[in-house]
Short mmCIF file of C-alpha atoms in Angstrom, two decimals:
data_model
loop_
_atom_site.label_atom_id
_atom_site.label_comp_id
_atom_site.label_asym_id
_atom_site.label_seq_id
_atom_site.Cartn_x
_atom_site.Cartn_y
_atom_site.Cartn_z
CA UNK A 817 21.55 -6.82 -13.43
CA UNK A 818 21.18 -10.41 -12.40
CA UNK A 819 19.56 -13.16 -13.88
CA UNK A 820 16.43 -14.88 -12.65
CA UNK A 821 15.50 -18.48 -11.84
CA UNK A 822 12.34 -19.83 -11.20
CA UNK A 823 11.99 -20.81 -7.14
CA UNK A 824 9.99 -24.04 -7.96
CA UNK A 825 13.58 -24.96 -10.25
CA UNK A 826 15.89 -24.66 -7.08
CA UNK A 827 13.39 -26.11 -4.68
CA UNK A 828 13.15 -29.29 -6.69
CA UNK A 829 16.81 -29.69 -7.41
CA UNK A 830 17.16 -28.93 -3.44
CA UNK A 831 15.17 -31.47 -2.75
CA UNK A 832 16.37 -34.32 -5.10
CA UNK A 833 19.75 -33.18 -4.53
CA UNK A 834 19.27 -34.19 -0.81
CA UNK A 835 17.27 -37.46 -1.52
CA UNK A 836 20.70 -38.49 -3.99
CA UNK A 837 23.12 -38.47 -1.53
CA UNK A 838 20.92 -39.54 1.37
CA UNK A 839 19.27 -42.70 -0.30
CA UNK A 840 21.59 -42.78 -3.15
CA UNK A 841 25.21 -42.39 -2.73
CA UNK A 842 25.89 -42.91 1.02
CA UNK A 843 22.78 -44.96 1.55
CA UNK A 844 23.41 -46.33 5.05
CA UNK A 845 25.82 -43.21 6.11
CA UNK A 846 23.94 -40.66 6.48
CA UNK A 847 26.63 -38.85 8.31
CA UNK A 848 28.80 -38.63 5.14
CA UNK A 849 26.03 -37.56 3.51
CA UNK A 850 25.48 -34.56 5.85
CA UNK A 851 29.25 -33.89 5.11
CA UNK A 852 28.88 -33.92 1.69
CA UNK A 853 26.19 -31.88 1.50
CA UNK A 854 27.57 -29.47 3.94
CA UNK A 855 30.60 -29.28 1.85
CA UNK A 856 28.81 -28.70 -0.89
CA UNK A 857 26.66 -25.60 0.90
CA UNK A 858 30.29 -24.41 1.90
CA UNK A 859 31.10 -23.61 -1.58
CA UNK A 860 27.92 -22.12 -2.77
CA UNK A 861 28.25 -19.92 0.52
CA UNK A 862 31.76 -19.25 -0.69
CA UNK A 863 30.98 -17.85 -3.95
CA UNK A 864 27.80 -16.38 -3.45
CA UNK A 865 29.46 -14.05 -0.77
CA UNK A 866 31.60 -12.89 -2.80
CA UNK A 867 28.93 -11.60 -5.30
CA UNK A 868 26.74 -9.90 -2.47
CA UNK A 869 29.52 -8.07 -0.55
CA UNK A 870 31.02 -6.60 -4.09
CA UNK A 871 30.27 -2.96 -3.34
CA UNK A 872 30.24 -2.45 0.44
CA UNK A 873 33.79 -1.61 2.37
CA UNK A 874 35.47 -3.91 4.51
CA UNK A 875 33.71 -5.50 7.84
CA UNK A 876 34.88 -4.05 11.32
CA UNK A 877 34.17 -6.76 13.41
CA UNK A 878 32.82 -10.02 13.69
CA UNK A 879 29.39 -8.80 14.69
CA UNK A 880 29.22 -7.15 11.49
CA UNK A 881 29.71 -9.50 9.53
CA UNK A 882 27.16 -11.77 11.24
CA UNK A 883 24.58 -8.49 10.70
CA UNK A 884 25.41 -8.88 7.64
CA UNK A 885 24.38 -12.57 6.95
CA UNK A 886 21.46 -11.71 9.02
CA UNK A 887 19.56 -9.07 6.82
CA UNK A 888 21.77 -8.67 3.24
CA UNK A 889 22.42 -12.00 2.57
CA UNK A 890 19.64 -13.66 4.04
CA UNK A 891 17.02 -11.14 2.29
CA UNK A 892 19.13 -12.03 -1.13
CA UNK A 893 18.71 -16.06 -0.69
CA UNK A 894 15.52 -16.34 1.40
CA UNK A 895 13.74 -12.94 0.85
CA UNK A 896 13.53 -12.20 4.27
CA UNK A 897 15.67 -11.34 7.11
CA UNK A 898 16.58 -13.55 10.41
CA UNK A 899 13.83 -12.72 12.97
CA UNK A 900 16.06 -13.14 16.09
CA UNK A 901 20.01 -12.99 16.52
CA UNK A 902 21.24 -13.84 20.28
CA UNK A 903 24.92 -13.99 21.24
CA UNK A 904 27.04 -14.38 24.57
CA UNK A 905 29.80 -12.09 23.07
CA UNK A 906 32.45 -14.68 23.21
CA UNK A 907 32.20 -15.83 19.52
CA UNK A 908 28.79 -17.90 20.24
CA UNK A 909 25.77 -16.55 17.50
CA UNK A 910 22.46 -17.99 17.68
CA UNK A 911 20.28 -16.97 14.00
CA UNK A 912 16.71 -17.74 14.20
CA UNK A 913 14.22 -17.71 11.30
CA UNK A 914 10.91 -18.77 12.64
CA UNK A 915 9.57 -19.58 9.03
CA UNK A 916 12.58 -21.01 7.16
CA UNK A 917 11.80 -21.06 3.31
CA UNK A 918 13.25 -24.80 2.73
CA UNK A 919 11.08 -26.29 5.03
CA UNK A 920 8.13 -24.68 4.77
CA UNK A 921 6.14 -27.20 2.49
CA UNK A 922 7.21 -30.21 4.40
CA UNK A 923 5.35 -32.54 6.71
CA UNK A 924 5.09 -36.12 7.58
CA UNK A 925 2.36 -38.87 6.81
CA UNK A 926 1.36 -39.59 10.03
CA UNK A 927 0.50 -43.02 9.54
CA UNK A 928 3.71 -44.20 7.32
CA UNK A 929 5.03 -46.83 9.51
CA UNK A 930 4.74 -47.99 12.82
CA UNK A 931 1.77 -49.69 12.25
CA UNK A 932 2.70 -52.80 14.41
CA UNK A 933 3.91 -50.75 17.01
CA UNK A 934 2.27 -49.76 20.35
CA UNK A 935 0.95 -45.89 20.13
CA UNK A 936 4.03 -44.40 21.91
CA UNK A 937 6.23 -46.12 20.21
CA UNK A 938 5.19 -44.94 16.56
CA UNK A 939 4.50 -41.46 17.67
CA UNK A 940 8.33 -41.82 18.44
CA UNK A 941 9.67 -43.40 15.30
CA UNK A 942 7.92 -40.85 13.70
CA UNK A 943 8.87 -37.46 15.33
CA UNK A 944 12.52 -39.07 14.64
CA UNK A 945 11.66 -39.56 11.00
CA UNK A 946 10.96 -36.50 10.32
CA UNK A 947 13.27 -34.97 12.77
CA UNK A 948 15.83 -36.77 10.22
CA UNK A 949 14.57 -35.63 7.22
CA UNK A 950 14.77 -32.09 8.28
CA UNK A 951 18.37 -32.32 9.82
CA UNK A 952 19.09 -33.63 6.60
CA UNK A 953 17.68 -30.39 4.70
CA UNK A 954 19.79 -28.62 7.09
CA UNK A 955 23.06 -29.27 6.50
CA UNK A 956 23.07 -27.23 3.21
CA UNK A 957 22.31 -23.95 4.82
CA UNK A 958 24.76 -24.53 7.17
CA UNK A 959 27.08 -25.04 5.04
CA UNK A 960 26.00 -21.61 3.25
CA UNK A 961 26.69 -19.04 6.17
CA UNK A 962 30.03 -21.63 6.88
CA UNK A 963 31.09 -20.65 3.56
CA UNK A 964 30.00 -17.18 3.20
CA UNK A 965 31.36 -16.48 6.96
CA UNK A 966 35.11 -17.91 5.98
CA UNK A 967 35.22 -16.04 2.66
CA UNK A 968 34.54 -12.61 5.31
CA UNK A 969 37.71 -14.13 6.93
CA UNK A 970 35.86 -15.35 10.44
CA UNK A 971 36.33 -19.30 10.57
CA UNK A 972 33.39 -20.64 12.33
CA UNK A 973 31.27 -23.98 13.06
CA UNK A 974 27.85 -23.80 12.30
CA UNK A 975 24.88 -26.08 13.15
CA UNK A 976 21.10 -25.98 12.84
CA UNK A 977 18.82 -26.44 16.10
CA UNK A 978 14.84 -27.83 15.51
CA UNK A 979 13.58 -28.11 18.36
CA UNK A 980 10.57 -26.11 16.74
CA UNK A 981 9.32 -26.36 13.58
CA UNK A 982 8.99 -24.95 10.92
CA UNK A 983 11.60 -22.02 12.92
CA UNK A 984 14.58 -23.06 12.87
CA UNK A 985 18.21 -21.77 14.95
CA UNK A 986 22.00 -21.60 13.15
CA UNK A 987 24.23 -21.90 15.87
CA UNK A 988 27.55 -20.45 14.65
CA UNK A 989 30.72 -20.83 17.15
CA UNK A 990 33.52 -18.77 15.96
CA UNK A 991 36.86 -20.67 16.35
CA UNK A 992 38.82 -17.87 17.88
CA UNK B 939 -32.54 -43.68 -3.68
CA UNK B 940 -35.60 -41.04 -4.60
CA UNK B 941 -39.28 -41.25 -2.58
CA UNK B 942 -41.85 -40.41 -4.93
CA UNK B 943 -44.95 -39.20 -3.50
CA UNK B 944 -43.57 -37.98 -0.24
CA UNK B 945 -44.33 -34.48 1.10
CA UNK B 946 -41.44 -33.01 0.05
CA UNK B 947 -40.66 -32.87 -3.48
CA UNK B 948 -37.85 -30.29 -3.64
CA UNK B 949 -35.88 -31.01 -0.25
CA UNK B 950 -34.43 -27.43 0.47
CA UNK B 951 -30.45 -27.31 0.08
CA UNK B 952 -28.76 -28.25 3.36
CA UNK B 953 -28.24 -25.49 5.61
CA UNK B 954 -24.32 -24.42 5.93
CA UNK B 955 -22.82 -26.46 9.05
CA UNK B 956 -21.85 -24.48 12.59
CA UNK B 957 -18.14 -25.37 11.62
CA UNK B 958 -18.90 -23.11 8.87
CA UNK B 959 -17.74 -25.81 5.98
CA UNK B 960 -19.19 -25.01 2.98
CA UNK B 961 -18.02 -28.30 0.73
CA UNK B 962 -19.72 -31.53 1.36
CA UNK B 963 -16.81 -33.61 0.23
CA UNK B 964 -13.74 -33.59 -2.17
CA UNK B 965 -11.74 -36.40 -4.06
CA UNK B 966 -8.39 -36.01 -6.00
CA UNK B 967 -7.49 -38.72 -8.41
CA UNK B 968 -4.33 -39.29 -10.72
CA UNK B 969 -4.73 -40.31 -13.93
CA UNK B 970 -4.29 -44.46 -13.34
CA UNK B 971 -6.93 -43.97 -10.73
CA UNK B 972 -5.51 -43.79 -7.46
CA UNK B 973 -7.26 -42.10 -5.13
CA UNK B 974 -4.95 -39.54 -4.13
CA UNK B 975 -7.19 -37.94 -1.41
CA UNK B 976 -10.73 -37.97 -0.01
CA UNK B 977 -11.61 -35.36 2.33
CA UNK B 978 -15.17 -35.27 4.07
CA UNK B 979 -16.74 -32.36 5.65
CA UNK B 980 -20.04 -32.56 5.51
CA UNK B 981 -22.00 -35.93 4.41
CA UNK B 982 -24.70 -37.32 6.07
CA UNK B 983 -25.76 -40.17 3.78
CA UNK B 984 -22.95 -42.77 2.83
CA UNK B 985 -24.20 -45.93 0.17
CA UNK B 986 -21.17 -47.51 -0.42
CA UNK B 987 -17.82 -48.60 1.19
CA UNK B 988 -14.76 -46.34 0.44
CA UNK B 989 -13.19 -47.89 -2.21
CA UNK B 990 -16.41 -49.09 -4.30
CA UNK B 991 -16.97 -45.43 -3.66
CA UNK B 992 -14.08 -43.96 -5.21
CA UNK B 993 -14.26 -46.36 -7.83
CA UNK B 994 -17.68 -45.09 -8.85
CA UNK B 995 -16.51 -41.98 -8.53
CA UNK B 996 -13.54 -42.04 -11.25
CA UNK B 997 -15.67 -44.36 -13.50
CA UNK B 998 -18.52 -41.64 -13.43
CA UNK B 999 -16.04 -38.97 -14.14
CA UNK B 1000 -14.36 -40.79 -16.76
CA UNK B 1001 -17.28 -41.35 -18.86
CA UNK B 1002 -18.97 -38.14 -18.40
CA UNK B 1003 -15.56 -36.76 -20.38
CA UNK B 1004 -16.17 -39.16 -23.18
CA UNK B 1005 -19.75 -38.78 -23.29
CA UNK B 1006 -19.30 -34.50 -23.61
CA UNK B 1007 -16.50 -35.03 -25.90
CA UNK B 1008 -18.48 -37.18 -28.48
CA UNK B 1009 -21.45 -35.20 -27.91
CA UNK B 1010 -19.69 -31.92 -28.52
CA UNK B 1011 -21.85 -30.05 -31.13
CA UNK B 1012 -18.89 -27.57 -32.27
CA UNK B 1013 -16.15 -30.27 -32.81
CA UNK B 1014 -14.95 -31.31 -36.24
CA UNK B 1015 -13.16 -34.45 -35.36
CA UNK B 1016 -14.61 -37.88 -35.47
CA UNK B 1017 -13.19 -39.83 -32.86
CA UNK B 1018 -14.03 -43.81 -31.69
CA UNK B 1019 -16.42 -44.29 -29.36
CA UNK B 1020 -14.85 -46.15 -26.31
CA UNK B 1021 -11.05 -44.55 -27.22
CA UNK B 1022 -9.84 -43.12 -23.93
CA UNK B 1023 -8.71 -39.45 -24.70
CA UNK B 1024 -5.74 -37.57 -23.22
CA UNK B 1025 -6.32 -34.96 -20.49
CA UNK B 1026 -7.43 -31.91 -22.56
CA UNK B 1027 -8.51 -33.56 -25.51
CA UNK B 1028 -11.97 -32.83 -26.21
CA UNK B 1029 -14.30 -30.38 -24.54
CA UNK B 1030 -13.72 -30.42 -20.95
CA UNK B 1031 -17.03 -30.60 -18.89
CA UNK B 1032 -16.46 -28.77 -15.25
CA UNK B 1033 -19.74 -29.04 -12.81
CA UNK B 1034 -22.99 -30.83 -12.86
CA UNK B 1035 -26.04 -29.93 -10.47
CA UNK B 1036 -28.63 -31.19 -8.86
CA UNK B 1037 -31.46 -30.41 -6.46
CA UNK B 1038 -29.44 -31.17 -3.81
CA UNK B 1039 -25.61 -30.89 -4.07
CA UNK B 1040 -23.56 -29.19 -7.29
CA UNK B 1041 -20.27 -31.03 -8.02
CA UNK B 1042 -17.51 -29.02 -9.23
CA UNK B 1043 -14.13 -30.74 -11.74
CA UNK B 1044 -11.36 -29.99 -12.47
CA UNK B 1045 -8.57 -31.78 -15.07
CA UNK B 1046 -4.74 -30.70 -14.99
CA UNK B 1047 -2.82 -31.77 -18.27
CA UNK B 1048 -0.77 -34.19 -15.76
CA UNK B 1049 -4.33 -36.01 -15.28
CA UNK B 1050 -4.80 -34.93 -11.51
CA UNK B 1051 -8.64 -34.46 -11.51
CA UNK B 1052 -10.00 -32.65 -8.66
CA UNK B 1053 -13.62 -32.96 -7.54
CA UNK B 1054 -15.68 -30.85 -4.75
CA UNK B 1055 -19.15 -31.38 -3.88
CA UNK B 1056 -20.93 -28.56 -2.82
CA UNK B 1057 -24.67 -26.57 -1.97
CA UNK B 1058 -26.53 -26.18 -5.26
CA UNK B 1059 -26.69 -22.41 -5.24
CA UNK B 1060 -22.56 -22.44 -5.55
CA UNK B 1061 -21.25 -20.25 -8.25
CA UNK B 1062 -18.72 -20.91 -10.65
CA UNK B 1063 -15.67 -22.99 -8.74
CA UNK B 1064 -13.26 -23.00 -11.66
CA UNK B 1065 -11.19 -20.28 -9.97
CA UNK B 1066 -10.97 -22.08 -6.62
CA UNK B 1067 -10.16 -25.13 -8.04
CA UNK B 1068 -7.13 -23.61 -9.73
CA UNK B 1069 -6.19 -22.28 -5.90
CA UNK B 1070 -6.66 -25.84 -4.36
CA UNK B 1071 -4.54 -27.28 -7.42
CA UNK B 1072 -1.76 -24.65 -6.99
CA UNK B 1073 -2.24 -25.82 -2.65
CA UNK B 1074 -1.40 -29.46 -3.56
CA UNK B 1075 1.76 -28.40 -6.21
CA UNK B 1076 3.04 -26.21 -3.22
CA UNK B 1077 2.21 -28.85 -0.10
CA UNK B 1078 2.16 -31.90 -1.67
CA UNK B 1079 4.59 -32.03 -4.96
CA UNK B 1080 7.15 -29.83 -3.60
CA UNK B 1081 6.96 -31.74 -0.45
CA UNK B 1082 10.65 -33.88 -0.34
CA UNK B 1083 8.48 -36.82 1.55
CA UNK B 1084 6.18 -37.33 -0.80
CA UNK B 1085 5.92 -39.92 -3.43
CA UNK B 1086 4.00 -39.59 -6.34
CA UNK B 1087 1.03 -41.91 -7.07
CA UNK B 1088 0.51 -42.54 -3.18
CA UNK B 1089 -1.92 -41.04 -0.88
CA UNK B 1090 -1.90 -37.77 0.50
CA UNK B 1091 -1.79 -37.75 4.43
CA UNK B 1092 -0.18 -34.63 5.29
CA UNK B 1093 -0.92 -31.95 8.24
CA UNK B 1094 -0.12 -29.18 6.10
CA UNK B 1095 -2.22 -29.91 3.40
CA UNK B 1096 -4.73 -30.66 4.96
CA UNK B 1097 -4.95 -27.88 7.17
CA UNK B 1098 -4.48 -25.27 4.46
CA UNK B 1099 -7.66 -27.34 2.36
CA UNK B 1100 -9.67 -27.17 5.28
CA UNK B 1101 -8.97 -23.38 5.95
CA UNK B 1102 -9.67 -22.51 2.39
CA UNK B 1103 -12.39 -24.71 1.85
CA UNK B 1104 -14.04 -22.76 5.01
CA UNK B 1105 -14.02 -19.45 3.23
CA UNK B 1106 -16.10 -20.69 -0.05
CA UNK B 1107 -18.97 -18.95 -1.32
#
């Protein structure tokens, strides 16, 4: 019934779509870039939850609903399921994916900069390059299950943990 | 560098390494002639520095494609000597052998050549150097750090090379 695009399409426009607003548009904000983008994610999330939820009945609860972004929606977008879900059962959710499709092909140049720097001190600089770059391909997916958990009516916060790449963690804290 | 007279005539092909390697070395170019990457696995005898090495190498490359094309028994066209010809143009020459090593090419319409040096007795490589192509479209060009035209230093990449590479007949 639905239409097909090729993966190497939205991977690309991911990617330069991210690049824009981070070099482009808010070039020496990158906070309202993450905002932007993650507003941007919030309305994709909106609209695509509404097309994946069309036939199923009403959620029960709020761990439902999460279950829900964990296998259905998750196997629609990334074509797999989260591998871990942990909660404290007071409106805390912790989604992990321990090979998250976005980031899979990225990796740093190990010797980009720091070349007049002491050993420690470019290992640094770049662990927090690329620790930026990925935050930065982040914020989109957040702003996915954001979106996709509001439309189910459950307002929430969600942010991205990577401590570990390439898994990465949603943390999603239901505003009660 | 060839000694004529010595004992051994027909040096038998080098033995494959303990780390199980197979490839001697490989080089990807673009089409201005960047360098793109250079990995070494197994090469005992080094003439030149790197870059007068990797300038030999595209030059050689480059006119072993015009010298196939123009020599092409089956083509109807008359082109110029000396006229540089667009990736694809022409017959497209992929491996040349020797006693001691076989090199393998490779030329993508977007002018990325690939070359791997390998054992003589290799087989046909056309096939795996479609995979290592599609390995630097998925690692390198869909990579959002990368920037085209500049070397290739990534982990992943390399890694994944080096793991395939490995596995060659």
């Amino acid at each position: 019934m639905g239409r097909e695009v090729s993966e190497s399409c939205v991977d690309n426009l991911l990617i330069e779509m991210v690049s824009s607003y981070c070099d482009r548009f808010y070039a020496n904000k990158p906070e309202l870039a993450a905002r932007r983008i993650e507003a941007i994610g919030y309305q994709v999330g909106h609209q695509l939850s509404e097309r994946y939820t069309m036939e199923r009945p009403r959620f029960s609860d709020h761990l439902e609903a999460i279950k829900f972004i964990c296998k259905d929606f998750w196997s629609e977008i990334f074509k797999k399921q989260i591998d871990n879900l942990k909660t404290n059962h007071r409106g805390t959710f912790v989604l992990q994916d321990n090979q998250f499709r976005w980031l899979m092909h990225m990796s740093i140049d190990p010797s980009s900069d720091g070349s007049g720097l002491s050993h420690d001190a470019s290992g640094a600089l770049v662990d927090n390059k690329a620790a930026q770059a990925a935050s930065m391909r982040l914020y989109f997916p957040c702003g996915i299950i954001r979106g996709a958990l509001t439309n189910l009516g459950i307002p929430c916060a969600v942010s991205a943990d990577i401590s570990n790449l390439p898994a990465c963690s949603f943390v999603v804290r239901i505003k009660v | 560098m060839q000694f004529f007279g010595g004992a051994e005539i027909n040096p038998s092909p080098p033995a494959v390494t303990a780390s199980g390697n197979n490839a001697h070395m490989m080089y990807i170019f673009n089409r201005n002639g960047v360098c793109l990457l250079y990995r070494e696995w197994n090469r005992p005898l080094h003439t030149l520095n790197a870059q007068q090495d990797h300038k030999l190498m595209f030059g050689l490359l480059f006119s072993l494609k015009s010298l196939t094309a123009k020599m092409d028994p089956t083509s109807v066209e008359k082109v110029n000597l000396g006229v540089p010809q667009l990736p694809g143009q022409g017959c497209s020459f992929h491996s040349f052998r020797t006693n001691t090593y076989k090199l393998s090419f490779m030329e993508t319409p977007s002018g990325i050549k690939i070359i791997l040096v390998t054992h003589p007795r290799t087989g046909d490589l056309r096939e795996s150097l479609k995979y290592i192509y599609n390995l630097y479209v998925e690692y390198v060009v869909k990579n959002p750090l990368y920037t085209p035209g500049t070397p290739i230093r990534y982990e992943l990449f390399n890694a994944a090379l080096d793991q395939y590479v490995r596995g060659l007949g």
